[in-house]
Coordinates of C-alpha atoms in Angstrom, one line a residue:
Chain B
M1 CA -44.5 -19.5 4.3
T2 CA -44.2 -21.8 1.3
D3 CA -43.9 -18.8 -0.9
F4 CA -41.0 -17.7 1.2
L5 CA -39.3 -21.1 0.9
R6 CA -40.0 -21.3 -2.8
M7 CA -38.3 -17.9 -3.5
G8 CA -40.3 -17.5 -6.7
G9 CA -39.0 -20.8 -8.0
Y10 CA -35.4 -20.0 -7.4
A11 CA -35.3 -21.7 -4.0
V12 CA -32.3 -23.9 -4.8
Y13 CA -30.2 -21.0 -5.9
V14 CA -31.0 -18.6 -3.1
W15 CA -31.0 -21.1 -0.3
S16 CA -27.9 -22.9 -1.4
S17 CA -26.1 -19.5 -1.5
Y18 CA -27.2 -18.5 2.0
A19 CA -26.5 -22.0 3.3
L20 CA -23.0 -22.0 1.9
V21 CA -22.3 -18.6 3.5
A22 CA -23.6 -19.9 6.8
V23 CA -21.6 -23.0 6.6
V24 CA -18.3 -21.4 5.7
L25 CA -18.6 -18.5 8.1
A26 CA -19.8 -20.6 11.0
G27 CA -17.2 -23.2 10.1
L28 CA -14.4 -20.7 10.1
T29 CA -15.6 -19.3 13.5
V30 CA -15.8 -22.8 15.1
W31 CA -12.4 -23.8 13.7
T32 CA -10.8 -20.6 15.1
V33 CA -12.4 -20.9 18.5
A34 CA -11.5 -24.5 18.8
A35 CA -7.9 -23.9 17.7
L36 CA -7.7 -21.1 20.2
A37 CA -9.1 -23.2 23.0
R38 CA -6.6 -26.0 22.2
A39 CA -3.7 -23.6 22.0
S40 CA -4.6 -21.8 25.3
R41 CA -4.7 -25.2 27.0
T42 CA -1.3 -26.1 25.7
L43 CA 0.0 -22.7 26.8
T44 CA -1.3 -23.1 30.4
D45 CA 0.2 -26.5 30.5
L46 CA 3.6 -25.3 29.3
E47 CA 3.5 -22.3 31.7
A48 CA 2.7 -24.5 34.6
L49 CA 5.8 -26.5 33.8
A50 CA 8.1 -23.5 33.8
P51 CA 7.7 -22.0 37.3
R52 CA 11.3 -20.7 37.4
R53 CA 10.8 -17.3 35.8
R54 CA 12.9 -14.3 35.9
R55 CA 11.2 -11.9 38.3
R56 CA 12.0 -8.9 36.0
S57 CA 9.8 -10.0 33.1
S58 CA 6.1 -9.7 33.2
P59 CA 3.8 -12.7 33.1
E60 CA 3.1 -12.4 29.4
T61 CA 6.2 -11.5 27.5
I62 CA 6.6 -11.2 23.8
A63 CA 8.4 -14.2 22.4
P64 CA 12.1 -13.5 22.3
E65 CA 12.3 -13.7 18.5
T66 CA 9.8 -10.9 18.1
V67 CA 11.5 -7.7 16.9
I68 CA 10.9 -4.8 19.3
P69 CA 10.6 -1.5 17.5
E70 CA 13.7 0.6 18.1
T71 CA 11.7 3.6 19.3
I72 CA 10.2 1.7 22.3
T73 CA 13.7 1.0 23.7
K74 CA 14.8 4.5 23.1
E75 CA 11.8 6.0 24.8
A76 CA 11.7 3.8 27.8
P77 CA 13.5 5.6 30.6
H78 CA 16.5 3.6 31.9
A79 CA 16.8 3.3 35.6
Chain I
M1 CA 23.1 -14.2 10.9
G2 CA 20.3 -12.1 12.1
G3 CA 17.5 -13.2 14.4
G4 CA 17.3 -16.2 16.7
G5 CA 20.0 -17.6 18.9
G6 CA 21.1 -16.9 22.4
A7 CA 22.5 -13.4 22.1
S8 CA 19.5 -11.8 20.6
T9 CA 17.2 -13.7 22.9
G10 CA 19.0 -12.1 25.8
N11 CA 18.7 -8.7 24.3
G12 CA 15.1 -9.1 23.5
V13 CA 14.1 -10.1 27.0
K14 CA 16.2 -7.3 28.5
V15 CA 14.7 -4.7 26.3
L16 CA 11.2 -6.0 27.1
A17 CA 11.9 -5.9 30.8
D18 CA 12.8 -2.2 30.5
A19 CA 9.7 -1.5 28.4
T20 CA 7.3 -3.2 30.7
L21 CA 8.9 -2.0 34.0
A22 CA 8.6 1.6 32.9
P23 CA 5.5 2.0 30.8
N24 CA 5.9 4.9 28.5
P25 CA 3.0 7.3 28.7
S26 CA 4.4 9.4 25.9
G27 CA 4.6 6.4 23.6
G28 CA 2.1 6.4 20.7
F29 CA -1.0 4.3 20.8
W30 CA 0.4 1.9 18.3
H31 CA 3.7 1.5 20.3
R32 CA 1.8 0.7 23.4
L33 CA -0.3 -1.8 21.5
A34 CA 2.9 -3.6 20.4
N35 CA 2.8 -5.3 23.8
P36 CA 0.8 -8.4 23.4
A37 CA -0.7 -8.3 26.8
R38 CA -2.0 -4.8 26.2
F39 CA -3.3 -5.9 22.8
Q40 CA -5.1 -8.9 24.3
R41 CA -6.7 -6.7 26.8
L42 CA -7.9 -4.2 24.2
A43 CA -9.1 -7.1 22.0
G44 CA -10.9 -8.6 24.9
A45 CA -12.7 -5.3 25.6
L46 CA -13.6 -4.8 21.9
M47 CA -14.7 -8.3 21.2
P48 CA -18.2 -8.4 22.8
W49 CA -19.2 -5.2 21.0
F50 CA -18.3 -6.7 17.7
V51 CA -20.0 -10.0 18.5
L52 CA -23.1 -8.1 19.4
G53 CA -22.8 -6.0 16.3
A54 CA -22.4 -9.1 14.1
V55 CA -25.4 -10.9 15.7
G56 CA -27.6 -7.9 15.4
L57 CA -26.6 -7.0 11.9
F58 CA -26.9 -10.5 10.6
A59 CA -30.3 -10.8 12.2
S60 CA -31.6 -7.6 10.7
G61 CA -29.7 -8.1 7.4
L62 CA -31.2 -11.5 6.9
Y63 CA -34.7 -10.3 7.8
F64 CA -34.6 -7.5 5.4
G65 CA -32.7 -9.5 2.8
L66 CA -34.9 -12.5 2.7
I67 CA -38.3 -11.2 3.9
D68 CA -38.7 -7.5 3.8
S69 CA -37.3 -6.4 0.5
P70 CA -38.6 -6.3 -3.0
V71 CA -37.8 -8.7 -5.8
D72 CA -36.0 -7.5 -8.8
Y73 CA -38.0 -6.9 -12.0
Q74 CA -35.8 -9.1 -14.1
Q75 CA -34.1 -11.4 -11.6
K76 CA -37.0 -11.9 -9.3
D77 CA -35.9 -13.6 -6.0
T78 CA -32.4 -14.4 -7.1
V79 CA -31.5 -10.8 -6.5
R80 CA -31.5 -11.8 -2.8
I81 CA -28.2 -13.6 -3.5
M82 CA -26.7 -10.2 -4.0
Y83 CA -27.1 -9.6 -0.3
V84 CA -24.6 -12.3 0.5
H85 CA -22.5 -12.0 -2.6
V86 CA -21.6 -8.4 -2.9
P87 CA -20.6 -7.8 0.7
A88 CA -18.4 -10.9 0.5
A89 CA -16.6 -9.3 -2.5
W90 CA -16.3 -6.1 -0.6
L91 CA -14.7 -7.8 2.3
A92 CA -12.5 -9.8 0.1
M93 CA -11.1 -6.5 -1.3
M94 CA -10.9 -5.0 2.1
S95 CA -9.0 -8.0 3.6
Y96 CA -6.5 -7.8 0.8
S97 CA -6.0 -4.1 1.4
G98 CA -5.5 -5.0 5.1
L99 CA -2.8 -7.5 4.1
A100 CA -1.1 -4.8 2.1
V101 CA -1.3 -2.3 5.0
A102 CA 0.0 -4.8 7.5
G103 CA 2.8 -5.6 5.1
F104 CA 3.7 -1.9 4.8
V105 CA 3.6 -1.4 8.5
L106 CA 5.8 -4.4 9.0
L107 CA 8.4 -3.3 6.5
V108 CA 8.5 0.4 7.4
W109 CA 7.8 0.5 11.1
R110 CA 8.5 -3.1 12.1
H111 CA 5.5 -3.2 14.3
P112 CA 5.5 -6.6 15.9
L113 CA 1.7 -7.0 15.6
A114 CA 1.7 -6.3 11.9
D115 CA 2.8 -9.7 11.0
V116 CA 0.4 -11.3 13.4
A117 CA -2.4 -9.3 11.9
G118 CA -1.4 -10.4 8.4
A119 CA -1.2 -14.0 9.3
A120 CA -4.6 -13.8 11.0
A121 CA -6.4 -12.0 8.2
A122 CA -5.3 -14.1 5.3
P123 CA -7.5 -17.1 5.8
I124 CA -10.5 -14.9 6.6
G125 CA -10.0 -13.0 3.4
A126 CA -9.6 -16.2 1.4
A127 CA -12.9 -17.5 2.8
F128 CA -14.7 -14.3 1.9
T129 CA -13.2 -14.4 -1.6
F130 CA -14.3 -18.0 -2.0
L131 CA -17.8 -17.1 -0.9
A132 CA -17.9 -14.3 -3.3
L133 CA -16.9 -16.6 -6.2
V134 CA -19.3 -19.4 -5.4
T135 CA -22.3 -17.2 -4.6
G136 CA -21.5 -15.3 -7.8
A137 CA -21.5 -18.5 -9.8
I138 CA -24.8 -19.6 -8.2
W139 CA -26.2 -16.2 -8.9
G140 CA -25.0 -16.5 -12.5
Q141 CA -26.8 -19.7 -13.3
P142 CA -30.4 -18.4 -13.2
T143 CA -29.4 -14.9 -14.3
W144 CA -27.1 -15.6 -17.2
G145 CA -27.9 -19.2 -17.8
T146 CA -24.4 -20.5 -17.0
W147 CA -22.6 -21.5 -13.9
W148 CA -19.5 -19.5 -14.7
V149 CA -19.2 -16.4 -16.8
W150 CA -16.1 -14.5 -17.5
D151 CA -17.4 -11.1 -16.6
A152 CA -14.9 -8.6 -15.3
R153 CA -15.9 -8.7 -11.7
L154 CA -16.0 -12.4 -11.2
T155 CA -12.7 -12.8 -13.1
S156 CA -11.0 -10.2 -10.9
V157 CA -12.3 -11.9 -7.8
L158 CA -11.0 -15.2 -9.1
I159 CA -7.5 -13.7 -9.5
L160 CA -7.8 -12.1 -6.1
F161 CA -8.4 -15.6 -4.7
F162 CA -5.2 -16.8 -6.2
L163 CA -3.4 -13.8 -4.7
F164 CA -4.7 -14.9 -1.3
L165 CA -3.5 -18.4 -1.9
G166 CA -0.1 -17.1 -2.9
Y167 CA 0.1 -15.0 0.3
I168 CA -0.8 -18.0 2.5
A169 CA 1.6 -20.3 0.5
I170 CA 4.6 -18.0 0.8
R171 CA 4.0 -17.7 4.5
N172 CA 4.2 -21.4 4.9
A173 CA 7.2 -21.7 2.6
F174 CA 9.8 -20.6 5.1
D175 CA 10.6 -22.0 8.5
E176 CA 12.2 -18.8 9.8
R177 CA 9.3 -16.7 10.9
E178 CA 10.9 -13.4 10.1
R179 CA 11.7 -14.3 6.6
A180 CA 8.2 -15.7 6.0
A181 CA 6.7 -12.5 7.5
K182 CA 8.8 -10.2 5.3
A183 CA 8.4 -12.2 2.1
A184 CA 4.6 -12.2 2.7
A185 CA 4.7 -8.5 3.4
I186 CA 6.5 -7.7 0.1
L187 CA 4.2 -10.0 -1.8
A188 CA 1.1 -8.4 -0.4
L189 CA 2.5 -5.0 -1.4
V190 CA 3.4 -6.2 -4.9
G191 CA 0.0 -7.7 -5.2
A192 CA -1.7 -4.6 -4.0
V193 CA 0.1 -2.5 -6.6
N194 CA -0.8 -4.9 -9.3
L195 CA -4.4 -5.4 -8.3
P196 CA -5.6 -2.2 -9.9
V197 CA -3.6 -3.0 -13.0
I198 CA -5.0 -6.5 -13.1
K199 CA -8.5 -5.2 -12.5
F200 CA -8.2 -2.6 -15.3
S201 CA -6.8 -5.1 -17.7
V202 CA -9.6 -7.6 -16.9
E203 CA -12.2 -5.0 -17.4
W204 CA -10.7 -3.9 -20.6
W205 CA -10.5 -7.5 -21.8
N206 CA -14.1 -7.9 -20.9
T207 CA -15.2 -5.0 -23.0
L208 CA -13.2 -6.3 -25.9
H209 CA -14.9 -9.7 -25.7
Q210 CA -18.3 -8.7 -24.4
P211 CA -20.8 -11.2 -25.6
A212 CA -24.0 -9.4 -26.6
S213 CA -26.3 -11.5 -24.4
I214 CA -24.8 -10.7 -21.0
T215 CA -26.1 -7.6 -19.4
R216 CA -24.0 -5.7 -16.9
L217 CA -25.0 -6.6 -13.5
G218 CA -24.2 -3.3 -11.8
A219 CA -27.4 -1.3 -12.0
P220 CA -26.6 2.4 -11.8
A221 CA -29.1 3.2 -9.1
I222 CA -30.1 0.7 -6.5
H223 CA -33.4 0.8 -4.8
P224 CA -33.2 2.0 -1.2
D225 CA -35.1 -1.0 -0.1
M226 CA -32.4 -3.2 -1.6
L227 CA -29.6 -1.0 -0.4
R228 CA -30.7 -1.5 3.2
P229 CA -30.2 -5.3 3.5
L230 CA -27.0 -4.9 1.4
L231 CA -25.5 -2.5 3.9
L232 CA -26.7 -4.4 6.9
M233 CA -25.1 -7.6 5.6
A234 CA -22.0 -5.7 4.7
G235 CA -21.9 -4.4 8.3
A236 CA -22.5 -7.9 9.6
Y237 CA -19.7 -9.3 7.6
L238 CA -17.4 -6.5 8.8
C239 CA -18.2 -7.2 12.4
L240 CA -17.6 -10.9 11.9
F241 CA -14.3 -10.1 10.2
V242 CA -13.1 -8.1 13.1
V243 CA -14.2 -10.8 15.6
L244 CA -12.4 -13.5 13.6
L245 CA -9.4 -11.3 13.1
L246 CA -9.0 -10.6 16.9
L247 CA -9.5 -14.3 17.7
R248 CA -7.0 -15.4 15.1
M249 CA -4.5 -12.8 16.3
R250 CA -4.9 -14.1 19.8
L251 CA -4.4 -17.6 18.4
E252 CA -1.3 -16.6 16.6
L253 CA 0.2 -14.9 19.6
T254 CA -0.6 -17.9 21.7
R255 CA 1.1 -20.2 19.2
R256 CA 4.2 -18.0 19.2
R257 CA 4.3 -18.0 23.0
I258 CA 4.0 -21.8 23.0
E259 CA 6.9 -22.0 20.5
A260 CA 9.0 -19.7 22.6
L261 CA 8.4 -21.7 25.8
Q262 CA 9.1 -25.0 24.0
L263 CA 12.3 -23.5 22.6
A264 CA 13.3 -22.3 26.1
R265 CA 12.6 -25.7 27.5
A266 CA 14.6 -27.4 24.8
G267 CA 17.4 -24.9 25.4
A268 CA 17.4 -25.5 29.1
A269 CA 17.3 -29.3 28.7
A270 CA 20.3 -29.3 26.4
P271 CA 23.6 -29.1 28.3
Chain P
M1 CA 26.8 1.9 -14.3
G2 CA 29.9 -0.2 -14.1
A3 CA 28.1 -2.7 -11.9
F4 CA 25.3 -2.9 -14.4
R5 CA 27.5 -3.7 -17.3
A6 CA 29.7 -6.1 -15.3
T7 CA 26.7 -8.0 -14.1
L8 CA 25.2 -8.1 -17.6
A9 CA 28.4 -9.3 -19.1
R10 CA 28.8 -12.0 -16.4
D11 CA 25.3 -13.3 -16.7
L12 CA 25.5 -13.4 -20.5
L13 CA 28.8 -15.3 -20.3
I14 CA 27.4 -17.8 -17.9
A15 CA 24.3 -18.3 -20.1
R16 CA 26.5 -18.8 -23.1
R17 CA 28.6 -21.4 -21.3
E18 CA 25.7 -23.3 -19.9
G19 CA 23.5 -22.9 -22.9
G20 CA 20.6 -24.7 -21.4
E21 CA 18.5 -21.7 -20.3
A22 CA 17.7 -20.2 -23.7
A23 CA 17.2 -23.6 -25.3
L24 CA 14.9 -24.7 -22.4
A25 CA 12.6 -21.7 -22.8
V26 CA 12.4 -21.8 -26.6
I27 CA 12.0 -25.6 -26.7
F28 CA 9.2 -25.5 -24.2
F29 CA 7.6 -22.7 -26.1
V30 CA 7.7 -24.5 -29.4
L31 CA 6.9 -28.0 -28.2
G32 CA 4.0 -26.8 -26.0
T33 CA 2.5 -24.9 -28.9
V34 CA 2.8 -27.9 -31.1
L35 CA 0.8 -30.0 -28.6
F36 CA -2.3 -27.9 -29.2
P37 CA -3.1 -28.8 -32.7
L38 CA -2.4 -32.4 -31.7
G39 CA -4.9 -32.0 -28.9
V40 CA -7.7 -30.0 -30.5
G41 CA -7.4 -31.1 -34.1
P42 CA -5.8 -29.5 -37.1
E43 CA -8.8 -27.5 -38.3
A44 CA -7.3 -24.3 -39.6
T45 CA -10.0 -21.8 -38.5
L46 CA -10.1 -23.1 -35.0
L47 CA -6.4 -22.8 -34.6
A48 CA -6.4 -19.3 -36.1
A49 CA -9.1 -18.2 -33.7
V50 CA -7.1 -19.2 -30.6
A51 CA -3.6 -18.7 -32.0
A52 CA -2.9 -15.2 -30.5
G53 CA -3.9 -16.2 -27.0
L54 CA -2.3 -19.5 -27.2
I55 CA 1.1 -18.2 -28.2
W56 CA 1.0 -15.7 -25.4
V57 CA 0.1 -18.3 -22.8
M58 CA 2.9 -20.5 -23.9
A59 CA 5.2 -17.6 -23.8
L60 CA 4.2 -16.9 -20.2
L61 CA 4.7 -20.5 -19.1
A62 CA 8.1 -20.7 -20.8
A63 CA 9.1 -17.5 -19.1
L64 CA 7.9 -18.9 -15.8
L65 CA 10.1 -22.0 -16.4
A66 CA 13.2 -20.0 -17.0
L67 CA 12.8 -17.8 -14.0
D68 CA 14.1 -20.4 -11.7
R69 CA 17.6 -19.8 -13.0
L70 CA 17.5 -16.1 -12.4
F71 CA 18.7 -16.1 -8.8
Q72 CA 18.9 -19.7 -7.6
A73 CA 22.3 -20.6 -9.0
D74 CA 23.9 -17.4 -7.7
W75 CA 22.2 -18.0 -4.3
R76 CA 23.6 -21.4 -4.0
E77 CA 27.1 -20.3 -4.8
G78 CA 27.0 -17.4 -2.5
A79 CA 27.5 -14.9 -5.3
L80 CA 24.2 -13.2 -4.5
E81 CA 25.4 -12.4 -1.0
Q82 CA 28.5 -10.8 -2.5
M83 CA 26.4 -8.7 -4.8
A84 CA 24.3 -7.5 -1.9
L85 CA 27.4 -6.7 0.2
A86 CA 29.1 -4.8 -2.6
P87 CA 28.9 -1.0 -2.5
E88 CA 27.1 -0.9 -5.9
S89 CA 23.3 -0.7 -5.8
L90 CA 21.7 -4.1 -5.7
T91 CA 18.8 -2.6 -7.7
L92 CA 21.1 -1.9 -10.6
V93 CA 22.6 -5.4 -10.4
V94 CA 19.1 -6.9 -10.4
A95 CA 18.1 -4.8 -13.4
A96 CA 21.2 -6.1 -15.2
K97 CA 20.2 -9.7 -14.4
C98 CA 16.7 -9.1 -15.7
L99 CA 18.0 -7.7 -18.9
A100 CA 20.4 -10.6 -19.3
H101 CA 17.5 -13.0 -18.6
W102 CA 15.3 -11.4 -21.2
L103 CA 18.1 -11.4 -23.8
V104 CA 18.6 -15.1 -23.2
T105 CA 15.0 -16.2 -23.0
G106 CA 12.5 -13.6 -24.0
L107 CA 14.4 -12.5 -27.2
P108 CA 14.8 -16.0 -28.6
M109 CA 11.1 -16.6 -27.9
A110 CA 10.2 -13.4 -29.8
A111 CA 12.3 -14.7 -32.6
A112 CA 10.5 -18.1 -32.5
A113 CA 7.1 -16.4 -32.5
P114 CA 6.7 -16.2 -36.3
L115 CA 7.3 -20.0 -36.4
M116 CA 4.5 -20.4 -33.8
A117 CA 2.3 -18.1 -35.8
L118 CA 2.9 -20.3 -38.8
L119 CA 2.1 -23.5 -37.0
L120 CA -1.1 -22.2 -35.5
N121 CA -2.2 -20.6 -38.7
L122 CA -2.2 -17.1 -37.3
P123 CA -3.4 -14.7 -40.1
L124 CA -0.6 -12.7 -41.6
E125 CA -2.0 -9.4 -40.5
G126 CA -1.2 -10.4 -36.9
W127 CA 2.4 -11.3 -37.4
P128 CA 4.1 -7.9 -37.1
T129 CA 2.0 -7.0 -34.1
L130 CA 2.8 -10.3 -32.5
I131 CA 6.5 -9.7 -32.8
A132 CA 6.2 -6.2 -31.6
A133 CA 4.1 -7.2 -28.6
M134 CA 6.5 -10.0 -27.7
L135 CA 9.5 -7.6 -27.9
L136 CA 7.7 -5.0 -25.8
G137 CA 6.2 -7.4 -23.3
G138 CA 9.1 -9.9 -22.9
P139 CA 11.1 -7.6 -20.6
A140 CA 8.0 -7.2 -18.4
L141 CA 7.8 -10.9 -18.0
S142 CA 11.4 -11.1 -16.9
L143 CA 11.1 -8.1 -14.6
I144 CA 7.9 -9.2 -12.8
G145 CA 9.2 -12.7 -12.6
A146 CA 12.3 -11.5 -11.0
V147 CA 10.4 -10.0 -8.1
C148 CA 8.7 -13.4 -7.4
A149 CA 12.0 -15.3 -7.9
A150 CA 13.7 -13.0 -5.4
L151 CA 10.9 -13.5 -2.9
I152 CA 11.3 -17.3 -2.8
V153 CA 15.0 -17.6 -3.4
G154 CA 16.5 -20.3 -1.3
S155 CA 13.2 -21.8 -0.3
R156 CA 12.7 -25.5 -0.7
R157 CA 9.3 -25.5 -2.3
G158 CA 10.2 -22.7 -4.7
G159 CA 9.1 -24.1 -8.0
V160 CA 5.4 -24.7 -7.6
L161 CA 5.0 -21.6 -5.4
M162 CA 6.6 -19.5 -8.1
T163 CA 3.8 -20.5 -10.5
L164 CA 1.1 -19.4 -8.0
L165 CA 2.8 -16.1 -7.4
V166 CA 3.8 -15.2 -10.9
L167 CA 0.9 -16.1 -13.1
P168 CA -1.7 -13.7 -11.6
L169 CA 0.8 -10.9 -12.0
Y170 CA 1.4 -11.9 -15.6
I171 CA -2.3 -11.5 -16.5
P172 CA -2.1 -7.8 -17.6
T173 CA 0.8 -8.6 -20.0
L174 CA -1.2 -11.5 -21.4
I175 CA -4.3 -9.5 -21.9
F176 CA -2.5 -6.6 -23.6
G177 CA -0.4 -8.8 -25.7
A178 CA -3.1 -11.2 -27.0
G179 CA -5.4 -8.2 -27.3
A180 CA -3.0 -6.4 -29.5
V181 CA -2.6 -9.4 -31.9
Q182 CA -6.3 -10.0 -32.0
A183 CA -7.0 -6.3 -32.8
A184 CA -4.5 -6.5 -35.6
I185 CA -6.1 -9.6 -37.0
G186 CA -9.5 -8.0 -36.8
G187 CA -8.3 -5.0 -38.7
F188 CA -8.4 -2.6 -35.8
D189 CA -5.7 -0.4 -34.5
A190 CA -3.4 -2.2 -32.1
T191 CA -1.4 0.8 -31.0
G192 CA -3.6 1.2 -27.9
H193 CA -2.8 -2.3 -26.7
L194 CA 0.9 -2.0 -27.6
A195 CA 1.0 1.3 -25.7
L196 CA -0.4 -0.3 -22.6
M197 CA 2.1 -3.1 -23.0
A198 CA 4.9 -0.6 -23.3
A199 CA 3.6 1.2 -20.2
T200 CA 3.5 -2.1 -18.3
T201 CA 7.1 -2.8 -19.3
C202 CA 8.3 0.7 -18.4
A203 CA 6.5 0.6 -15.0
S204 CA 8.0 -2.8 -14.3
A205 CA 11.5 -1.6 -15.3
A206 CA 11.1 1.3 -12.8
L207 CA 9.7 -0.7 -9.9
C208 CA 10.6 -4.3 -10.2
P209 CA 14.4 -4.2 -9.8
W210 CA 13.9 -2.2 -6.6
A211 CA 11.3 -4.6 -5.2
A212 CA 13.3 -7.6 -6.2
A213 CA 16.4 -6.1 -4.5
A214 CA 14.4 -5.5 -1.4
A215 CA 13.2 -9.1 -1.4
L216 CA 16.7 -10.4 -2.0
R217 CA 18.0 -8.3 0.9
Q218 CA 15.5 -9.6 3.3
A219 CA 16.2 -13.1 2.1
M220 CA 19.8 -12.8 3.1
E221 CA 19.2 -11.4 6.5

């Protein structure tokens, strides 16, 4: 076990590298998940405040500013 | 001029209503995916697999990397750093290629998710680049006797890091989302075209100035027992990248939806 | 072709009237280079060793400084929009602006290069190659810089962002240029480096105006 930890005398280099990778990747994941949770909460709050919704649009619509590809509108059959 | 404003909002919602009321079975996979709801569902379905993959590959990669693999003849145990350093560099390159592809898709096909993907991938790519740089430096100290060395690969990764920073910076430089998206897309493509040139010039520069004492790190043939943890860790990084990408895309879409709702409320509140 | 010549003439005229642009680039080039001996000491061999690279780095930074003026003024006055709306190809217009920019900034810097070489004690063998490299590489600096300038035209935080965007893209030019001079000093053949430099400039001339025009167009949407 101590041999494993010592890493042939290079313990500080090997372990600091692995630790850094762990910290950065875990940190990135935690940050992303936390931000997503916060944003989802805000979204549900906002959606609760806007009950008057046009019946025609589906519950999750693309934000109006988003550009819809031309081909989708052309392909969708008009009633 | 152009996007935003009442008229186009009306058009946008009307168009969407048509698209969602009459789902188009003949539309391509990517067209159907342009609908965020559908994308979220697909992402939700894929995510557990990639999470499992990441966990499994990290576990096996770390086991083989740290425990069940040989030491290098010259570098002894420090070669184990390779198992976290090299996959990080691979993923850094891959992420940047992803940015370029997303940019291309945005400019040519105007796929609405292309910009979301680019925005989501950039910080992940930057993180991997940073890891590649720092683990490379840590690896360099016992191997070459110095914390930083201007070898071709590290130098190229350093420049790649700045390309990522530039991409993120130009995204944040504009308030109008569409301008930011297109500027970033063009930048990613320009950077992608330049990247091979930069890499070539750096490698050339390195051969011109090669100090005699530094040996090239890339051994021509890698021992299969070393290849195994390397590929396992690479796979683990890749799965993690996909997980983080999907999460960040969902985050980005949620943020845009929030913005749209807030805009609508502000618009309704104003007389 | 008419648009090319017209834009070139216009830009040169504006530059002559304002005068600041060329002077700015050359002054920064010279003054910055002068700072180095003051910083590291006047020892001749030390300066000679770093002269090639130093001159090139200062040239890059001076070019970077001057890029700001490429599109910003026209953007502010609305002239850029007119150029985009005009029937002539925006790519051609941008190419003309790049040429004007180089004539006004890059060419004077190439002319100032022998003075820099003298100040930094660059060996005489390197002088012709230095001038050749700066003449060959200067246009590339204007062209590549134009793409980045077009990307951020009209944005508020343009200046610092430009540095981050442009400098990585300038690296090949730097390497080929400094490498050429160092090869010449060392007694080796510099034609390989100069050829690569020329290739970079040609490729930039072919691609950059188009990319910059695309960036300008999306900036004006």
